[in-house]
Tab-separated table of C-alpha atoms in Angstrom:
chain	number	residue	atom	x	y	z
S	1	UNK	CA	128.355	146.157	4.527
S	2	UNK	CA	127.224	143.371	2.363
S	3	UNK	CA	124.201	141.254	2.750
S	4	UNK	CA	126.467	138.907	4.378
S	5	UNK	CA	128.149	140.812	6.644
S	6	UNK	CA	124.494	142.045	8.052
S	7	UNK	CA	123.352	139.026	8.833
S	8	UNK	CA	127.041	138.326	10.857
S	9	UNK	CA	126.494	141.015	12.419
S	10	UNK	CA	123.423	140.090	13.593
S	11	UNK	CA	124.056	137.179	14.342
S	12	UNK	CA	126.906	138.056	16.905
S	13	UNK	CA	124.906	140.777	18.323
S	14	UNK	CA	122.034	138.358	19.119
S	15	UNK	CA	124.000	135.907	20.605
S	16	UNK	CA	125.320	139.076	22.794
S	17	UNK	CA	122.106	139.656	23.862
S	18	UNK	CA	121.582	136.060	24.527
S	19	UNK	CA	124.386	135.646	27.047
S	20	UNK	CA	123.106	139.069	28.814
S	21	UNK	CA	119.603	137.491	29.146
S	22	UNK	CA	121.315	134.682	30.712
S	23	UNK	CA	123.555	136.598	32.967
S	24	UNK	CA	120.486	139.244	34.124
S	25	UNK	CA	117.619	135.945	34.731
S	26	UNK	CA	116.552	136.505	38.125
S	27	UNK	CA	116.196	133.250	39.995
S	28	UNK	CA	112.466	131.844	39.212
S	29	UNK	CA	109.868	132.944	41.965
S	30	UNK	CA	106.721	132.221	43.424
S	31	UNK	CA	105.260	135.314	41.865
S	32	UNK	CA	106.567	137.640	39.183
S	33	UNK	CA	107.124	141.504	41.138
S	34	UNK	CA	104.965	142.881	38.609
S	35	UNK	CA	102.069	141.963	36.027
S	36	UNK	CA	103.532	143.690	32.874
S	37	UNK	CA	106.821	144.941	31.849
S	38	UNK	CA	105.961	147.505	28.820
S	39	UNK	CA	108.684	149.292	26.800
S	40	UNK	CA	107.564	151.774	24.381
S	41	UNK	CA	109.970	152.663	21.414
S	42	UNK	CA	109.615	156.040	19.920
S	43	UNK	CA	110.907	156.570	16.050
S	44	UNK	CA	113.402	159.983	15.460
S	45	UNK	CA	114.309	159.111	12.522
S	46	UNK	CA	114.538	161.782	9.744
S	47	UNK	CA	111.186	161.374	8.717
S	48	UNK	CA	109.862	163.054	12.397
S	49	UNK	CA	110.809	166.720	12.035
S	50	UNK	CA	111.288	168.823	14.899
S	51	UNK	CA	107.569	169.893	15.697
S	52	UNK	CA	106.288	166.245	15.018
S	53	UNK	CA	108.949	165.293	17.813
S	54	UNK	CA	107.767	167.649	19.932
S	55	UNK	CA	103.919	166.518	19.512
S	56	UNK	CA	105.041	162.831	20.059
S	57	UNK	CA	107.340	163.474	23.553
S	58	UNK	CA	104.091	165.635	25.234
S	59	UNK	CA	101.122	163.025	23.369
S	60	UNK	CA	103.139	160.574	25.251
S	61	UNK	CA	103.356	162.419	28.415
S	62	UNK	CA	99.382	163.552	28.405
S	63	UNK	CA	99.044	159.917	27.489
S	64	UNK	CA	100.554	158.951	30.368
S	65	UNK	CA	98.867	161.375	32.967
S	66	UNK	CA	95.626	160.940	31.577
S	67	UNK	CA	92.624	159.643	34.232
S	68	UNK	CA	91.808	156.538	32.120
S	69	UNK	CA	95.774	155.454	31.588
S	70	UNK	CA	96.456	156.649	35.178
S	71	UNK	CA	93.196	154.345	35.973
S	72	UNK	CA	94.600	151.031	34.055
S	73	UNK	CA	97.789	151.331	35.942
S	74	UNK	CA	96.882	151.199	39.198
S	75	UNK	CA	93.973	148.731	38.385
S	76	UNK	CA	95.587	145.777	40.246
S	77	UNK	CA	97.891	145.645	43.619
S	78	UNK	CA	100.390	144.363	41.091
S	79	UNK	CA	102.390	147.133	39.510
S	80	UNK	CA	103.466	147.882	35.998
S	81	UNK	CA	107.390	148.388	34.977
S	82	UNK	CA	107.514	150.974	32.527
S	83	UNK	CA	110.309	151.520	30.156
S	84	UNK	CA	111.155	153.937	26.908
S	85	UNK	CA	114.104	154.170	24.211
S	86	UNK	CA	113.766	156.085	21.094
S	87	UNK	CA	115.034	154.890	17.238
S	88	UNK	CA	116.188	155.522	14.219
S	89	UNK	CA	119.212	154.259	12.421
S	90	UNK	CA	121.319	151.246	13.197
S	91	UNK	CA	122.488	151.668	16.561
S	92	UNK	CA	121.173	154.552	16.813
S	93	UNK	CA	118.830	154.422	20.150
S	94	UNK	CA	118.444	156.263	23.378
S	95	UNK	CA	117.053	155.096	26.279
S	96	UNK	CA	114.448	157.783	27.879
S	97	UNK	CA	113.448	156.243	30.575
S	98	UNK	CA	115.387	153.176	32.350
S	99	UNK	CA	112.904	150.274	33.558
S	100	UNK	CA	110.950	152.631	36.554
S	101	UNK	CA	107.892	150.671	38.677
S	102	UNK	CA	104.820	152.418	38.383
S	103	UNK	CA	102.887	151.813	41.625
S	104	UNK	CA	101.449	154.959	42.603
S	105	UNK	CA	100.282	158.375	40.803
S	106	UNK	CA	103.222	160.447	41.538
S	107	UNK	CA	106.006	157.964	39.797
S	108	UNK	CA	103.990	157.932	36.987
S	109	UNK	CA	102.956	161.820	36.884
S	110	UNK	CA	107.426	161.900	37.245
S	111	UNK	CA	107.970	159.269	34.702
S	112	UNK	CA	105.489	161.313	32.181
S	113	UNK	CA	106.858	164.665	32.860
S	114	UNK	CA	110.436	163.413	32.665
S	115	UNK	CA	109.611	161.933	28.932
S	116	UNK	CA	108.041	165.167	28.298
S	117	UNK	CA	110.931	167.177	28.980
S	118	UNK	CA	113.148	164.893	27.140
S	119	UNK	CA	115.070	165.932	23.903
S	120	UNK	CA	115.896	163.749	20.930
S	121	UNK	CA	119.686	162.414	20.359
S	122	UNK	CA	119.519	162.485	16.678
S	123	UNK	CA	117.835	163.921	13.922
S	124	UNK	CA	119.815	162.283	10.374
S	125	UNK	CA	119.394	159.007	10.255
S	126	UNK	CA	116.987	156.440	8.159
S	127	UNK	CA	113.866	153.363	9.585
S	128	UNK	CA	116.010	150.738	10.920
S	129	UNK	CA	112.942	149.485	12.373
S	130	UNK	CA	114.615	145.342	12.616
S	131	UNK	CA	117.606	147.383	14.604
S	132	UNK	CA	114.719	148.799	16.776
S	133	UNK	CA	113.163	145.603	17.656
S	134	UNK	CA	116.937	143.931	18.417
S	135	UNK	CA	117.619	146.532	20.894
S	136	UNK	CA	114.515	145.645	22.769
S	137	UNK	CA	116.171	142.281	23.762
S	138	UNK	CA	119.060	143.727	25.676
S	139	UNK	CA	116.389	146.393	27.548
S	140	UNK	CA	113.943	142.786	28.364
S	141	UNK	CA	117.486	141.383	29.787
S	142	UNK	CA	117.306	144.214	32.171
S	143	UNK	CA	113.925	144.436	33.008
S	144	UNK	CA	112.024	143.095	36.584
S	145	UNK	CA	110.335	140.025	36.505
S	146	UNK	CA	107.119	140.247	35.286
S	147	UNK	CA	104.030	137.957	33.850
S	148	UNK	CA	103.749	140.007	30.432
S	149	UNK	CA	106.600	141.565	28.062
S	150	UNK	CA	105.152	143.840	25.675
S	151	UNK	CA	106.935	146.025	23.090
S	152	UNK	CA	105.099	148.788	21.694
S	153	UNK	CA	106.647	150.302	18.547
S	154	UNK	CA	105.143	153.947	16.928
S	155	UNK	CA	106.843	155.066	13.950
S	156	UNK	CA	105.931	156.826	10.842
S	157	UNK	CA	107.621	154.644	7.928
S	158	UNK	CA	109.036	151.484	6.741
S	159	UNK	CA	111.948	149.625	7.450
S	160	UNK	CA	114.909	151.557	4.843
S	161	UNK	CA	118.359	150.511	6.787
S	162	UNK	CA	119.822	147.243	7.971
S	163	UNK	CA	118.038	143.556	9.185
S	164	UNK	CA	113.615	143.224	9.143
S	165	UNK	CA	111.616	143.030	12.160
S	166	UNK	CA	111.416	139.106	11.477
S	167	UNK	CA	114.925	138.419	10.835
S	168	UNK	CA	115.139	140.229	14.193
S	169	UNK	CA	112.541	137.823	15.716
S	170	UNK	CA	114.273	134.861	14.263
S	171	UNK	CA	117.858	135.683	15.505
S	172	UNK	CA	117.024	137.794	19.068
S	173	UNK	CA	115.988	136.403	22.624
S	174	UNK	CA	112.035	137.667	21.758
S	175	UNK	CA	110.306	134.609	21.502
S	176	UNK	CA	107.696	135.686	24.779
S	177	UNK	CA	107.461	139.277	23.529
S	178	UNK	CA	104.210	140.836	22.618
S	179	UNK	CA	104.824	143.114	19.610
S	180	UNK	CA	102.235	145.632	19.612
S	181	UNK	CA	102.673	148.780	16.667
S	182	UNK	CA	101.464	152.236	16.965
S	183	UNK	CA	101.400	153.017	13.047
S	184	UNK	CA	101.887	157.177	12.440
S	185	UNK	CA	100.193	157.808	9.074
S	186	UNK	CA	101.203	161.057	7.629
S	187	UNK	CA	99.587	162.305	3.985
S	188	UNK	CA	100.719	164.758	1.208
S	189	UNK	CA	104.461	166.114	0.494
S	190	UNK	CA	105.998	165.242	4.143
S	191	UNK	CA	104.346	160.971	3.857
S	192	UNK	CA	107.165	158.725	4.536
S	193	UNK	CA	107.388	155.549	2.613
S	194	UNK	CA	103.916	153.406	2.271
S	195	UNK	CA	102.343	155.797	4.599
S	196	UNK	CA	101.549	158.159	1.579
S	197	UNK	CA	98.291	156.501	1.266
S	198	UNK	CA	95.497	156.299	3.889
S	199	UNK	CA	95.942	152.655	6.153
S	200	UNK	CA	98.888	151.675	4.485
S	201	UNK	CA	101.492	151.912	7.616
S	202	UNK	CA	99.016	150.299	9.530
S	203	UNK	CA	99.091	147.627	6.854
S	204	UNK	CA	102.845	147.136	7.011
S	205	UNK	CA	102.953	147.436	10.820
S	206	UNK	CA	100.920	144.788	10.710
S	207	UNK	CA	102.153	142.358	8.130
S	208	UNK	CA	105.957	142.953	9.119
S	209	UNK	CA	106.283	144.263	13.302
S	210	UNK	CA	103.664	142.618	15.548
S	211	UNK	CA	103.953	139.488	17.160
S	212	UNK	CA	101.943	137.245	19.169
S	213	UNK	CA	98.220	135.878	19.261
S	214	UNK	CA	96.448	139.277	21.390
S	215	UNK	CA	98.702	141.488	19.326
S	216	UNK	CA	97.345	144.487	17.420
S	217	UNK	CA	98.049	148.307	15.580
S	218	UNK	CA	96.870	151.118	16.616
S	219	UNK	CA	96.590	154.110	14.458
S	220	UNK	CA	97.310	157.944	14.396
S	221	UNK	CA	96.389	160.338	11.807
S	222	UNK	CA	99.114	162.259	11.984
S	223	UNK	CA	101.246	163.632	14.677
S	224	UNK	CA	98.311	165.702	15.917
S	225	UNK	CA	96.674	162.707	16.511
S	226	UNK	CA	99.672	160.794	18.735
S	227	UNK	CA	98.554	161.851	21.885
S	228	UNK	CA	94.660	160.351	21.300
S	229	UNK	CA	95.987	157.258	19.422
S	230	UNK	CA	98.366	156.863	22.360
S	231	UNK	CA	95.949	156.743	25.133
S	232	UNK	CA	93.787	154.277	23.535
S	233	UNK	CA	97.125	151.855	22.886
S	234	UNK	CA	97.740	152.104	26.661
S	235	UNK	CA	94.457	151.726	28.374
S	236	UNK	CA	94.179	148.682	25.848
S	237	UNK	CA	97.445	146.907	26.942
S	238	UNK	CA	97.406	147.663	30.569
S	239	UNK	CA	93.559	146.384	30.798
S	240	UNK	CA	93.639	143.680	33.513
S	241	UNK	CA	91.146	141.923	31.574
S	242	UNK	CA	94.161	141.496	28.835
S	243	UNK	CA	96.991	141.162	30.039
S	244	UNK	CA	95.626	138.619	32.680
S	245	UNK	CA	94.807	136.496	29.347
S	246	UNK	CA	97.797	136.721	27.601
S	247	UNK	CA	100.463	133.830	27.406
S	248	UNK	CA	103.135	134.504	30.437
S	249	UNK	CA	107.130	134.252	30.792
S	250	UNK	CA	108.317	131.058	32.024
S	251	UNK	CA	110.056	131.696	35.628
């Protein structure tokens, strides 16, 4: 497809999106049901080989279950709606986990172990990280009402395949989403793209994915490092302190 047929077709897919967002809005409310709706996006695209998969489905899950995350869940008698999808090529994601509320220990410990357990829908295809961001939109359409929408993005390589983060920002129903990036940096024969060099995904995460005034990149040294780099990311965005600062959804 030529450059103008990409930007058609993103153009009719975000005005798709657009009509779901209007057909899902809940009727505004006194109070949102929950403080922060947080979708994470994983990247499978052929870059991530089989054991680096592996090592980012259980760093998420000990993520998840560990004391401090656990902790800045359950901080505040509002709850947190958790969602995950992973990524790769255009139209090429998977949800994980549908929109779940996490307001005690056990849906979360469920929600962890269930992400855990999960397997990976493809293994072939290139970064469309703009195609990534897009698909967030029609997951936000479906998601409680909250104060906070935050997407959270870890991947291991830049954009190759289909529309930018930006042009997706400038044609998708985003415009209240906190873009936060969880940059995978990965050295030697097996570095994807930019990430070759040491802070150099980080660099591009943060030039070309995150969005808003409180966002921010957090890094991993490798897949061996997810699970650390993870944690951090999380008890940083679900911090009461934060997200009790940050700019809210009109109701």
């Amino acid at each position: 497809m030529g450059q103008h047929g990409e930007h058609r077709s993103l153009v009719i897919r975000a005005a798709t999106i657009a009509a779901l967002t209007l057909a899902l809005a809940a009727p505004a409310a006194s109070a949102p049901n929950c403080r922060l709706a947080l979708l994470l996006a994983l990247d499978v695209s052929s870059s991530v080989d089989a054991e680096e998969d592996i090592l980012q489905r259980q760093g998420l899950a000990a993520a998840l279950s560990a004391p401090g995350v656990r902790a800045a869940f359950l901080s505040t008698p509002k709850p947190v709606a958790l969602a995950v999808y992973e990524w790769s090529g255009r139209e090429k994601q998977q949800t994980l986990l549908d929109w779940t509320i996490i307001d005690t220990s056990r849906t979360l410990f469920q929600s962890a172990a269930r992400l855990g357990l999960s397997q990976r829908q493809t293994t072939e295809f290139p970064t469309a990280l703009g195609h990534a961001v897009g698909h967030a939109a029609t997951l936000f359409a479906q998601a409680p009402d909250c104060d906070v929408y935050i997407l959270d993005v870890s991947g291991d390589g830049v954009n190759n395949e289909g529309f930018t983060p930006k042009q997706a920002y400038a044609h998708f129903p985003l415009d209240d989403v906190i873009v936060n990036g969880l940059a995978i940096e990965t050295f030697g024969a097996k570095a994807a793209d930019l990430s070759a060099r040491p802070g150099e995904m980080a660099a591009y995460y943060r030039s070309q994915l995150i969005k808003g005034t409180s966002a921010f990149v957090e890094t991993a040294k490798g897949f061996d490092d997810f699970e650390r780099a993870m944690e951090r990311k999380l008890i940083r965005e679900l911090s009461p302190d934060i997200v009790g600062h940050l700019p809210q959804r009109d109701n």
